[in-house]
GROMACS .gro file of C-alpha atoms in nm:
model
  123
    1GLN     CA    1  -1.761   1.211   1.438
    2VAL     CA    2  -1.524   0.910   1.337
    3GLN     CA    3  -1.187   0.951   1.187
    4LEU     CA    4  -1.087   0.623   0.986
    5VAL     CA    5  -0.667   0.644   0.916
    6GLU     CA    6  -0.533   0.380   0.694
    7SER     CA    7  -0.196   0.269   0.669
    8GLY     CA    8   0.050   0.022   0.525
    9GLY     CA    9   0.034   0.102   0.167
   10GLY     CA   10   0.339   0.108  -0.053
   11LEU     CA   11   0.570  -0.008  -0.342
   12VAL     CA   12   0.597  -0.381  -0.392
   13GLN     CA   13   0.708  -0.595  -0.648
   14PRO     CA   14   0.425  -0.814  -0.874
   15GLY     CA   15   0.363  -1.164  -0.652
   16GLY     CA   16   0.414  -0.964  -0.338
   17SER     CA   17   0.218  -0.877  -0.016
   18LEU     CA   18   0.117  -0.581   0.193
   19ARG     CA   19  -0.125  -0.577   0.491
   20LEU     CA   20  -0.311  -0.265   0.490
   21SER     CA   21  -0.464  -0.116   0.821
   22CYS     CA   22  -0.743   0.127   0.936
   23VAL     CA   23  -0.811   0.244   1.295
   24ALA     CA   24  -1.130   0.449   1.340
   25SER     CA   25  -1.103   0.683   1.639
   26GLY     CA   26  -1.359   0.939   1.786
   27ARG     CA   27  -1.483   1.026   2.131
   28ARG     CA   28  -1.782   0.810   2.113
   29PHE     CA   29  -1.870   0.596   1.787
   30SER     CA   30  -2.071   0.256   1.676
   31LEU     CA   31  -1.946   0.078   1.317
   32ASN     CA   32  -2.155  -0.189   1.169
   33THR     CA   33  -2.024  -0.269   0.837
   34MET     CA   34  -1.650  -0.145   0.717
   35GLY     CA   35  -1.474  -0.196   0.373
   36TRP     CA   36  -1.185  -0.126   0.119
   37TYR     CA   37  -1.238   0.070  -0.200
   38ARG     CA   38  -1.000   0.180  -0.375
   39GLN     CA   39  -0.978   0.428  -0.680
   40THR     CA   40  -0.725   0.491  -0.997
   41PRO     CA   41  -0.713   0.789  -1.185
   42GLY     CA   42  -0.943   0.872  -1.402
   43GLU     CA   43  -1.168   0.625  -1.294
   44GLN     CA   44  -1.441   0.534  -1.024
   45ARG     CA   45  -1.398   0.416  -0.706
   46GLU     CA   46  -1.458   0.102  -0.684
   47LEU     CA   47  -1.532  -0.154  -0.370
   48VAL     CA   48  -1.257  -0.393  -0.302
   49ALA     CA   49  -1.394  -0.619   0.021
   50THR     CA   50  -1.620  -0.555   0.322
   51ILE     CA   51  -1.714  -0.722   0.621
   52THR     CA   52  -1.999  -0.702   0.876
   53THR     CA   53  -1.996  -0.659   1.251
   54GLY     CA   54  -2.048  -1.054   1.255
   55GLY     CA   55  -1.767  -1.164   1.039
   56ALA     CA   56  -1.955  -1.203   0.699
   57THR     CA   57  -1.711  -1.093   0.401
   58ASN     CA   58  -1.806  -0.984   0.055
   59TYR     CA   59  -1.482  -0.962  -0.209
   60ALA     CA   60  -1.478  -0.764  -0.606
   61ASP     CA   61  -1.445  -1.068  -0.826
   62SER     CA   62  -1.097  -0.923  -0.938
   63VAL     CA   63  -0.941  -0.973  -0.558
   64LYS     CA   64  -1.108  -1.315  -0.460
   65GLY     CA   65  -0.881  -1.557  -0.368
   66ARG     CA   66  -0.626  -1.298  -0.301
   67PHE     CA   67  -0.727  -1.026  -0.076
   68THR     CA   68  -0.859  -1.083   0.283
   69ILE     CA   69  -1.054  -0.879   0.501
   70SER     CA   70  -1.067  -0.919   0.876
   71ARG     CA   71  -1.173  -0.652   1.156
   72ASP     CA   72  -1.112  -0.629   1.539
   73ASN     CA   73  -1.391  -0.490   1.670
   74VAL     CA   74  -1.250  -0.450   2.033
   75LYS     CA   75  -0.950  -0.225   1.832
   76ASN     CA   76  -1.200  -0.042   1.607
   77THR     CA   77  -0.951  -0.161   1.350
   78VAL     CA   78  -1.028  -0.335   0.997
   79PHE     CA   79  -0.749  -0.493   0.777
   80LEU     CA   80  -0.676  -0.605   0.443
   81GLN     CA   81  -0.418  -0.885   0.360
   82MET     CA   82  -0.317  -0.840   0.008
   83ASN     CA   83  -0.131  -1.152  -0.135
   84SER     CA   84  -0.006  -1.221  -0.518
   85LEU     CA   85  -0.047  -0.885  -0.609
   86LYS     CA   86  -0.029  -0.763  -0.958
   87PRO     CA   87  -0.035  -0.453  -1.105
   88GLU     CA   88  -0.349  -0.414  -1.176
   89ASP     CA   89  -0.406  -0.365  -0.808
   90THR     CA   90  -0.212  -0.018  -0.803
   91ALA     CA   91  -0.470   0.265  -0.649
   92VAL     CA   92  -0.518   0.457  -0.348
   93TYR     CA   93  -0.690   0.199  -0.117
   94TYR     CA   94  -0.964   0.379   0.117
   95CYS     CA   95  -1.100   0.265   0.419
   96ASN     CA   96  -1.484   0.281   0.431
   97ALA     CA   97  -1.712   0.255   0.770
   98ASP     CA   98  -2.100   0.225   0.799
   99GLY     CA   99  -2.190   0.347   1.100
  100ARG     CA  100  -2.286   0.657   1.366
  101HIS     CA  101  -2.145   0.917   1.641
  102TYR     CA  102  -2.266   1.083   1.920
  103SER     CA  103  -2.260   1.470   1.983
  104TYR     CA  104  -2.550   1.537   2.213
  105ILE     CA  105  -2.762   1.259   2.052
  106TRP     CA  106  -2.644   0.998   1.819
  107SER     CA  107  -2.662   1.076   1.434
  108ASP     CA  108  -2.807   0.909   1.174
  109LYS     CA  109  -2.648   0.657   0.958
  110GLN     CA  110  -2.325   0.738   0.771
  111ASN     CA  111  -2.082   0.664   0.589
  112TYR     CA  112  -1.702   0.766   0.714
  113TRP     CA  113  -1.404   0.743   0.472
  114GLY     CA  114  -1.035   0.762   0.529
  115GLN     CA  115  -0.728   0.997   0.360
  116GLY     CA  116  -0.660   0.684   0.161
  117THR     CA  117  -0.347   0.533   0.101
  118GLN     CA  118  -0.096   0.446  -0.204
  119VAL     CA  119  -0.029   0.077  -0.322
  120THR     CA  120   0.182   0.080  -0.630
  121VAL     CA  121   0.261  -0.276  -0.750
  122SER     CA  122   0.558  -0.286  -1.004
  123SER     CA  123   0.877  -0.431  -1.062
   0.00000   0.00000   0.00000
């Protein structure tokens, strides 16, 4: 199995910045695309950004130009640099990874999710 643990969330003022981190851990695993999603109360979880193993990125229109996703393949970590934060960015942010894990044999392709980290943008 693969565990994803997010960190870096918190309370910031509009226009401020935060950097979220997500570390993947497990006995043995291989990850492909990783990404960030967010969810507000009463809403569906939505895509924020994704990044492939090779570094190709994709962003939601609402965060283009403000957020930057990156990853460290050696450390099995994905980051989300959030600049020019707006109150509308307030949400629980979840880390996601596509991959497989080893337990006697390699698993099927799976999506792994973190527990989420709260980001609140307010003055």
